[in-house]
mmCIF file of C-alpha atoms in Angstrom:
data_model
loop_
_atom_site.group_PDB
_atom_site.id
_atom_site.type_symbol
_atom_site.label_atom_id
_atom_site.label_comp_id
_atom_site.label_asym_id
_atom_site.label_seq_id
_atom_site.Cartn_x
_atom_site.Cartn_y
_atom_site.Cartn_z
ATOM 1 C CA MET F 28 105.182 146.317 55.798
ATOM 2 C CA SER F 29 106.028 145.463 59.425
ATOM 3 C CA ARG F 30 106.578 147.141 62.693
ATOM 4 C CA TYR F 31 110.513 147.022 63.279
ATOM 5 C CA ILE F 32 112.138 148.587 66.367
ATOM 6 C CA TYR F 33 115.926 150.396 66.264
ATOM 7 C CA ALA F 34 118.108 151.982 68.108
ATOM 8 C CA ILE F 35 121.128 154.143 67.218
ATOM 9 C CA VAL F 36 124.462 153.401 68.744
ATOM 10 C CA ARG F 37 127.020 156.055 70.117
ATOM 11 C CA CYS F 38 130.291 156.639 70.788
ATOM 12 C CA LEU F 39 131.143 159.109 73.844
ATOM 13 C CA PRO F 40 134.931 159.636 74.144
ATOM 14 C CA GLU F 41 133.967 161.685 77.412
ATOM 15 C CA PRO F 42 130.443 160.594 78.655
ATOM 16 C CA ARG F 43 130.368 163.451 81.079
ATOM 17 C CA THR F 44 130.268 166.307 78.502
ATOM 18 C CA GLY F 45 127.260 164.143 76.707
ATOM 19 C CA GLU F 46 128.975 165.035 73.122
ATOM 20 C CA PHE F 47 129.049 161.778 70.909
ATOM 21 C CA MET F 48 128.998 160.645 67.333
ATOM 22 C CA ASN F 49 126.670 158.249 65.856
ATOM 23 C CA VAL F 50 128.593 154.869 64.896
ATOM 24 C CA GLY F 51 126.075 152.390 63.942
ATOM 25 C CA ALA F 52 122.540 151.321 64.561
ATOM 26 C CA ILE F 53 120.482 148.256 65.250
ATOM 27 C CA ALA F 54 116.950 147.077 64.060
ATOM 28 C CA GLY F 55 114.733 143.958 64.282
ATOM 29 C CA ASP F 56 111.457 142.229 64.178
ATOM 30 C CA PRO F 57 110.870 140.813 67.518
ATOM 31 C CA ALA F 58 108.012 138.598 66.080
ATOM 32 C CA THR F 59 110.103 137.152 63.248
ATOM 33 C CA GLY F 60 113.612 136.938 64.419
ATOM 34 C CA ASP F 61 114.979 139.502 61.606
ATOM 35 C CA TRP F 62 117.511 141.412 63.236
ATOM 36 C CA SER F 63 120.619 143.337 61.912
ATOM 37 C CA VAL F 64 123.293 145.779 62.998
ATOM 38 C CA ARG F 65 125.385 147.988 60.969
ATOM 39 C CA GLN F 66 128.314 150.305 61.443
ATOM 40 C CA LEU F 67 129.830 153.312 59.908
ATOM 41 C CA SER F 68 131.421 152.443 56.568
ATOM 42 C CA LYS F 69 134.632 154.206 57.552
ATOM 43 C CA PHE F 70 135.772 154.232 61.206
ATOM 44 C CA ASP F 71 138.543 156.746 60.922
ATOM 45 C CA ARG F 72 135.922 159.245 61.629
ATOM 46 C CA VAL F 73 135.065 157.752 64.975
ATOM 47 C CA ARG F 74 138.842 157.567 65.343
ATOM 48 C CA LYS F 75 139.626 161.084 64.513
ATOM 49 C CA PHE F 76 136.448 162.046 67.259
ATOM 50 C CA ALA F 77 136.737 160.028 70.039
ATOM 51 C CA GLY F 78 140.188 158.463 69.669
ATOM 52 C CA THR F 79 141.534 155.000 69.284
ATOM 53 C CA SER F 80 140.827 153.629 72.748
ATOM 54 C CA ALA F 81 137.471 154.664 72.602
ATOM 55 C CA MET F 82 136.613 153.569 68.787
ATOM 56 C CA GLN F 83 137.752 150.043 69.999
ATOM 57 C CA VAL F 84 135.284 150.218 73.042
ATOM 58 C CA ALA F 85 132.423 150.812 70.270
ATOM 59 C CA THR F 86 133.952 148.275 67.505
ATOM 60 C CA ASN F 87 134.108 145.570 70.402
ATOM 61 C CA PHE F 88 130.610 146.057 71.480
ATOM 62 C CA LEU F 89 128.994 146.258 67.443
ATOM 63 C CA LEU F 90 130.749 142.889 67.191
ATOM 64 C CA GLN F 91 129.587 141.342 70.192
ATOM 65 C CA VAL F 92 126.076 142.534 69.004
ATOM 66 C CA ASN F 93 126.608 141.245 65.797
ATOM 67 C CA ALA F 94 127.918 137.715 67.381
ATOM 68 C CA GLU F 95 124.661 137.771 69.081
ATOM 69 C CA ILE F 96 122.774 137.998 66.419
ATOM 70 C CA ASP F 97 124.291 135.743 64.395
ATOM 71 C CA HIS F 98 124.057 133.080 67.329
ATOM 72 C CA ASN F 99 119.906 133.686 67.302
ATOM 73 C CA ARG F 100 119.901 132.786 63.932
ATOM 74 C CA SER F 101 121.296 129.900 64.494
ATOM 75 C CA ASN F 102 118.943 128.982 67.309
ATOM 76 C CA LEU F 103 115.901 129.938 65.349
ATOM 77 C CA GLU F 104 117.017 127.055 62.856
ATOM 78 C CA GLU F 105 116.793 124.400 65.695
ATOM 79 C CA GLY F 106 113.222 125.954 66.454
ATOM 80 C CA GLY F 107 114.550 128.477 69.288
ATOM 81 C CA ALA F 108 113.038 131.837 70.494
ATOM 82 C CA PRO F 109 113.794 135.298 68.036
ATOM 83 C CA LEU F 110 115.566 138.134 70.219
ATOM 84 C CA ALA F 111 112.532 140.121 72.044
ATOM 85 C CA GLU F 112 112.105 143.581 72.203
ATOM 86 C CA THR F 113 113.557 143.541 75.863
ATOM 87 C CA TRP F 114 117.083 142.547 74.212
ATOM 88 C CA LEU F 115 117.333 146.361 73.035
ATOM 89 C CA HIS F 116 115.793 147.867 75.822
ATOM 90 C CA MET F 117 118.278 146.063 78.234
ATOM 91 C CA MET F 118 121.288 146.966 76.301
ATOM 92 C CA HIS F 119 119.803 150.715 76.117
ATOM 93 C CA HIS F 120 119.523 150.800 79.839
ATOM 94 C CA ASP F 121 123.056 149.001 80.559
ATOM 95 C CA HIS F 122 125.027 150.934 77.986
ATOM 96 C CA ARG F 123 125.726 154.263 80.050
ATOM 97 C CA SER F 124 129.417 155.179 79.459
ATOM 98 C CA ILE F 125 131.600 155.441 76.223
ATOM 99 C CA VAL F 126 128.812 153.325 74.107
ATOM 100 C CA GLN F 127 125.400 154.582 74.416
ATOM 101 C CA LEU F 128 122.003 153.748 72.487
ATOM 102 C CA SER F 129 119.229 155.873 71.816
ATOM 103 C CA PRO F 130 115.582 154.879 73.479
ATOM 104 C CA PRO F 131 114.368 152.176 71.198
ATOM 105 C CA ALA F 132 111.718 153.281 68.791
ATOM 106 C CA PRO F 133 109.340 151.830 66.249
ATOM 107 C CA ILE F 134 109.845 152.167 62.117
ATOM 108 C CA LEU F 135 108.107 150.310 59.655
ATOM 109 C CA ALA F 136 109.756 148.681 56.999
ATOM 110 C CA GLU F 137 109.983 145.252 55.150
ATOM 111 C CA SER F 138 112.994 143.724 56.463
ATOM 112 C CA ALA F 139 115.557 144.789 59.163
ATOM 113 C CA GLU F 140 118.084 145.936 56.311
ATOM 114 C CA GLN F 141 115.353 148.113 55.018
ATOM 115 C CA ALA F 142 114.852 149.543 58.237
ATOM 116 C CA LEU F 143 118.617 150.453 58.641
ATOM 117 C CA ASP F 144 118.793 151.830 55.050
ATOM 118 C CA LEU F 145 116.073 154.486 56.332
ATOM 119 C CA ILE F 146 117.915 154.925 59.501
ATOM 120 C CA PHE F 147 121.419 155.622 57.781
ATOM 121 C CA GLY F 148 119.865 157.519 54.786
ATOM 122 C CA ARG F 149 117.968 160.062 57.652
ATOM 123 C CA LEU F 150 119.598 159.652 60.736
ATOM 124 C CA ILE F 151 123.218 159.020 60.424
ATOM 125 C CA ILE F 152 124.278 160.172 56.870
ATOM 126 C CA ASP F 153 126.957 157.411 55.605
ATOM 127 C CA PRO F 154 126.959 157.812 52.176
ATOM 128 C CA VAL F 155 129.472 155.570 50.991
ATOM 129 C CA SER F 156 127.946 152.604 53.310
ATOM 130 C CA GLU F 157 126.721 149.411 51.040
ATOM 131 C CA ARG F 158 123.884 147.334 51.982
ATOM 132 C CA GLN F 159 125.198 144.011 52.461
ATOM 133 C CA PRO F 160 122.889 140.620 51.855
ATOM 134 C CA ARG F 161 122.012 139.405 55.348
ATOM 135 C CA PRO F 162 121.342 135.610 56.277
ATOM 136 C CA VAL F 163 117.144 135.101 56.463
ATOM 137 C CA ASN F 164 115.980 132.832 58.904
ATOM 138 C CA LYS F 165 113.227 130.405 58.574
ATOM 139 C CA HIS F 166 111.679 131.564 61.628
ATOM 140 C CA LEU F 167 111.188 134.978 59.331
ATOM 141 C CA LEU F 168 109.335 132.568 56.667
ATOM 142 C CA THR F 169 106.839 130.879 58.884
ATOM 143 C CA SER F 170 106.023 133.663 60.951
ATOM 144 C CA ARG F 171 105.373 135.742 57.629
ATOM 145 C CA LEU F 172 103.510 132.716 56.260
ATOM 146 C CA ARG F 173 101.300 132.519 59.354
ATOM 147 C CA GLU F 174 100.343 136.178 59.174
ATOM 148 C CA ALA F 175 99.390 135.466 55.821
ATOM 149 C CA TYR F 176 96.784 132.510 56.434
ATOM 150 C CA ARG F 177 95.197 134.695 59.466
ATOM 151 C CA SER F 178 95.040 137.972 57.493
ATOM 152 C CA ALA F 179 92.971 135.677 54.612
ATOM 153 C CA LYS F 180 90.907 134.693 57.627
ATOM 154 C CA ILE F 181 91.728 131.115 57.486
ATOM 155 C CA ALA F 182 90.254 129.239 60.723
ATOM 156 C CA ASP F 183 93.252 128.923 63.365
ATOM 157 C CA HIS F 184 91.950 125.409 64.018
ATOM 158 C CA LEU F 185 92.313 124.601 60.093
ATOM 159 C CA ILE F 186 96.148 125.916 60.429
ATOM 160 C CA ARG F 187 98.289 123.223 61.864
ATOM 161 C CA PRO F 188 101.571 124.222 62.286
ATOM 162 C CA ARG F 189 104.871 121.719 62.655
ATOM 163 C CA ALA F 190 102.767 118.893 61.404
ATOM 164 C CA GLU F 191 104.106 115.338 60.791
ATOM 165 C CA VAL F 192 103.226 113.950 57.784
ATOM 166 C CA PHE F 193 103.819 109.783 58.396
ATOM 167 C CA VAL F 194 103.990 108.035 55.187
ATOM 168 C CA GLY F 195 103.698 104.099 54.918
ATOM 169 C CA GLU F 196 105.057 102.264 58.207
ATOM 170 C CA HIS F 197 108.427 103.950 58.431
ATOM 171 C CA VAL F 198 108.742 107.226 56.974
ATOM 172 C CA HIS F 199 107.829 110.636 58.194
ATOM 173 C CA SER F 200 109.045 114.430 57.941
ATOM 174 C CA LEU F 201 108.054 117.448 59.489
ATOM 175 C CA VAL F 202 105.861 120.328 57.228
ATOM 176 C CA ASP F 203 105.833 123.472 58.433
ATOM 177 C CA PHE F 204 102.043 124.125 58.106
ATOM 178 C CA ALA F 205 99.675 121.755 57.116
ATOM 179 C CA ILE F 206 95.697 123.200 56.105
ATOM 180 C CA ALA F 207 93.773 120.558 57.674
ATOM 181 C CA ASN F 208 90.256 119.088 59.191
ATOM 182 C CA GLY F 209 90.187 115.429 58.924
ATOM 183 C CA THR F 210 91.545 115.835 55.117
ATOM 184 C CA ALA F 211 94.949 117.676 54.718
ATOM 185 C CA VAL F 212 94.158 120.155 51.464
ATOM 186 C CA GLN F 213 97.554 122.093 51.749
ATOM 187 C CA LEU F 214 101.269 121.379 52.958
ATOM 188 C CA THR F 215 103.331 124.510 52.982
ATOM 189 C CA GLN F 216 106.938 124.348 53.715
ATOM 190 C CA ALA F 217 109.533 127.222 54.100
ATOM 191 C CA TRP F 218 113.261 126.798 53.006
ATOM 192 C CA SER F 219 115.713 129.624 53.490
ATOM 193 C CA PHE F 220 118.529 129.737 51.020
ATOM 194 C CA ARG F 221 120.229 132.806 52.426
ATOM 195 C CA ARG F 222 121.047 130.959 55.872
ATOM 196 C CA ALA F 223 124.301 131.481 57.601
ATOM 197 C CA GLN F 224 125.134 127.808 57.504
ATOM 198 C CA ILE F 225 124.297 126.053 54.109
ATOM 199 C CA ASP F 226 126.638 122.606 54.227
ATOM 200 C CA THR F 227 123.636 120.832 56.012
ATOM 201 C CA LEU F 228 120.690 122.181 53.633
ATOM 202 C CA SER F 229 120.773 120.240 50.682
ATOM 203 C CA THR F 230 120.678 116.901 52.579
ATOM 204 C CA GLU F 231 117.370 118.681 55.079
ATOM 205 C CA VAL F 232 115.635 119.230 51.473
ATOM 206 C CA LYS F 233 116.288 115.804 50.189
ATOM 207 C CA ALA F 234 115.347 114.083 53.067
ATOM 208 C CA TRP F 235 112.080 115.772 53.028
ATOM 209 C CA GLY F 236 111.670 115.165 49.642
ATOM 210 C CA TYR F 237 111.929 111.140 49.988
ATOM 211 C CA ALA F 238 109.071 111.479 52.346
ATOM 212 C CA LEU F 239 107.073 113.535 49.925
ATOM 213 C CA GLU F 240 108.070 111.370 46.851
ATOM 214 C CA ARG F 241 106.535 108.685 48.541
ATOM 215 C CA LEU F 242 103.437 110.120 49.355
ATOM 216 C CA ARG F 243 103.517 111.321 45.573
ATOM 217 C CA ARG F 244 103.549 107.938 44.744
ATOM 218 C CA GLY F 245 100.328 106.951 46.670
ATOM 219 C CA GLU F 246 101.231 104.822 49.868
ATOM 220 C CA ASN F 247 99.185 105.479 52.628
ATOM 221 C CA ALA F 248 99.896 108.845 54.513
ATOM 222 C CA ARG F 249 98.397 110.842 57.306
ATOM 223 C CA VAL F 250 99.257 114.081 59.019
ATOM 224 C CA VAL F 251 99.676 114.393 62.752
ATOM 225 C CA ASP F 252 99.570 117.684 64.283
ATOM 226 C CA VAL F 253 101.025 118.923 67.629
ATOM 227 C CA ASN F 254 97.662 118.248 69.470
ATOM 228 C CA ASP F 255 97.663 114.232 68.057
ATOM 229 C CA GLN F 256 94.824 115.141 65.706
ATOM 230 C CA ILE F 257 95.180 112.747 62.648
ATOM 231 C CA SER F 258 94.133 113.731 59.445
ATOM 232 C CA LYS F 259 94.447 112.030 55.896
ATOM 233 C CA ILE F 260 96.289 112.997 52.698
ATOM 234 C CA SER F 261 96.046 112.212 49.312
ATOM 235 C CA LYS F 262 98.523 111.724 46.648
ATOM 236 C CA ASN F 263 97.324 115.133 45.206
ATOM 237 C CA VAL F 264 97.444 116.980 48.009
ATOM 238 C CA ASP F 265 98.614 120.649 47.170
ATOM 239 C CA LEU F 266 102.192 121.091 48.322
ATOM 240 C CA GLN F 267 103.647 124.546 48.132
ATOM 241 C CA VAL F 268 107.375 125.944 48.979
ATOM 242 C CA VAL F 269 108.061 129.494 50.242
ATOM 243 C CA VAL F 270 111.627 130.090 49.898
ATOM 244 C CA ALA F 271 114.391 132.964 50.515
ATOM 245 C CA PRO F 272 116.171 132.833 47.608
ATOM 246 C CA PRO F 273 120.180 132.428 47.365
ATOM 247 C CA VAL F 274 122.724 135.169 46.915
ATOM 248 C CA THR F 275 125.849 133.549 47.240
ATOM 249 C CA ALA F 276 127.528 130.986 44.931
ATOM 250 C CA GLU F 277 127.289 128.063 47.843
ATOM 251 C CA GLN F 278 123.848 128.920 48.369
ATOM 252 C CA MET F 279 122.979 129.128 44.599
ATOM 253 C CA ASP F 280 124.311 125.266 44.524
ATOM 254 C CA ALA F 281 122.353 124.182 47.104
ATOM 255 C CA PHE F 282 119.205 125.930 45.679
ATOM 256 C CA GLU F 283 119.692 124.317 42.450
ATOM 257 C CA GLU F 284 119.636 121.056 43.781
ATOM 258 C CA ALA F 285 116.914 121.862 45.930
ATOM 259 C CA GLN F 286 114.702 123.240 42.797
ATOM 260 C CA GLN F 287 114.966 119.480 41.235
ATOM 261 C CA VAL F 288 113.349 118.074 44.323
ATOM 262 C CA PHE F 289 110.655 120.512 44.262
ATOM 263 C CA SER F 290 110.265 120.003 40.274
ATOM 264 C CA ASN F 291 109.840 115.981 40.899
ATOM 265 C CA LEU F 292 107.483 116.636 43.735
ATOM 266 C CA GLY F 293 105.322 119.046 41.603
ATOM 267 C CA ALA F 294 105.409 121.868 44.093
ATOM 268 C CA GLY F 295 104.519 125.430 43.963
ATOM 269 C CA VAL F 296 107.889 127.619 44.556
ATOM 270 C CA HIS F 297 107.192 131.216 45.635
ATOM 271 C CA SER F 298 109.517 134.147 47.329
ATOM 272 C CA LEU F 299 108.174 135.924 50.420
ATOM 273 C CA GLU F 300 106.936 138.579 48.308
ATOM 274 C CA ASP F 301 104.832 136.172 46.379
ATOM 275 C CA VAL F 302 103.364 134.255 49.462
ATOM 276 C CA GLY F 303 100.105 135.474 48.455
ATOM 277 C CA ALA F 304 99.773 132.923 45.745
ATOM 278 C CA VAL F 305 100.004 130.041 48.738
ATOM 279 C CA VAL F 306 97.338 131.553 50.512
ATOM 280 C CA SER F 307 94.842 132.306 47.849
ATOM 281 C CA ARG F 308 95.268 128.758 47.131
ATOM 282 C CA ALA F 309 94.772 127.615 50.616
ATOM 283 C CA VAL F 310 91.411 129.816 50.484
ATOM 284 C CA ASP F 311 90.282 127.833 47.918
ATOM 285 C CA LEU F 312 90.768 124.265 49.280
ATOM 286 C CA VAL F 313 89.621 125.252 52.510
ATOM 287 C CA LYS F 314 85.859 125.101 50.998
ATOM 288 C CA GLN F 315 86.304 121.415 50.538
ATOM 289 C CA LEU F 316 86.949 120.588 54.634
ATOM 290 C CA LYS F 317 84.244 119.959 57.177
ATOM 291 C CA ASP F 318 83.876 123.004 59.427
#
């Protein structure tokens, strides 16, 4: 489990009286960018308590928070930074009228959705609320993978994030991690098939797969990390893929296409829950590397 933070969203039709109703919650992991927001399943209860005007203020606030989270997910796909813990603290500080937030507090959970399940089950009590599948961003996958490498005591200097693989004279592609020190012994790539925008994912996987296929054919290849350190790569290098599996029909179509690419490359494919298998393989392989 990881440390998440949360705040309960309250509606106060008359802030002077202090009488409020819990209408939703926000939870997230600032390290990975796994944020989510949830509101009461039936806002009629809010309208009856607070009136239409106050209910609309609360609804608009939750929609705005959801839009910010969605925008940040898109930024994470482009290498941006996740929403920080200060984001939630600022909303708690700035909203002192009809909408207020409880002081942000920590909670242990496997995901933002699980944190919200706990909050709604114990603090808000919304028995008809149904958990909805949420997008999972690539940043979450790579963060958890980096944590797993470090937990396995693989030295930081052997973990080369966002390394570039060059094959032949003109083909190159980024990989999320290379385990290397003069020689690359493992390449690892994370793919989320549960992200909000799925339309370009198949193209991205195929472009990545094309470079790795040329490597597998035995063309001369090398890894260049962010510090411009170069490591050679064998065509038989260990190749691992960590995925967030699909939940919608559109996401499933993209995943089925990608599976063919992964199979052709001889890549091991793992869910986030099985990331330990990737790291265990790396632990064995680093024994081949020089210190």
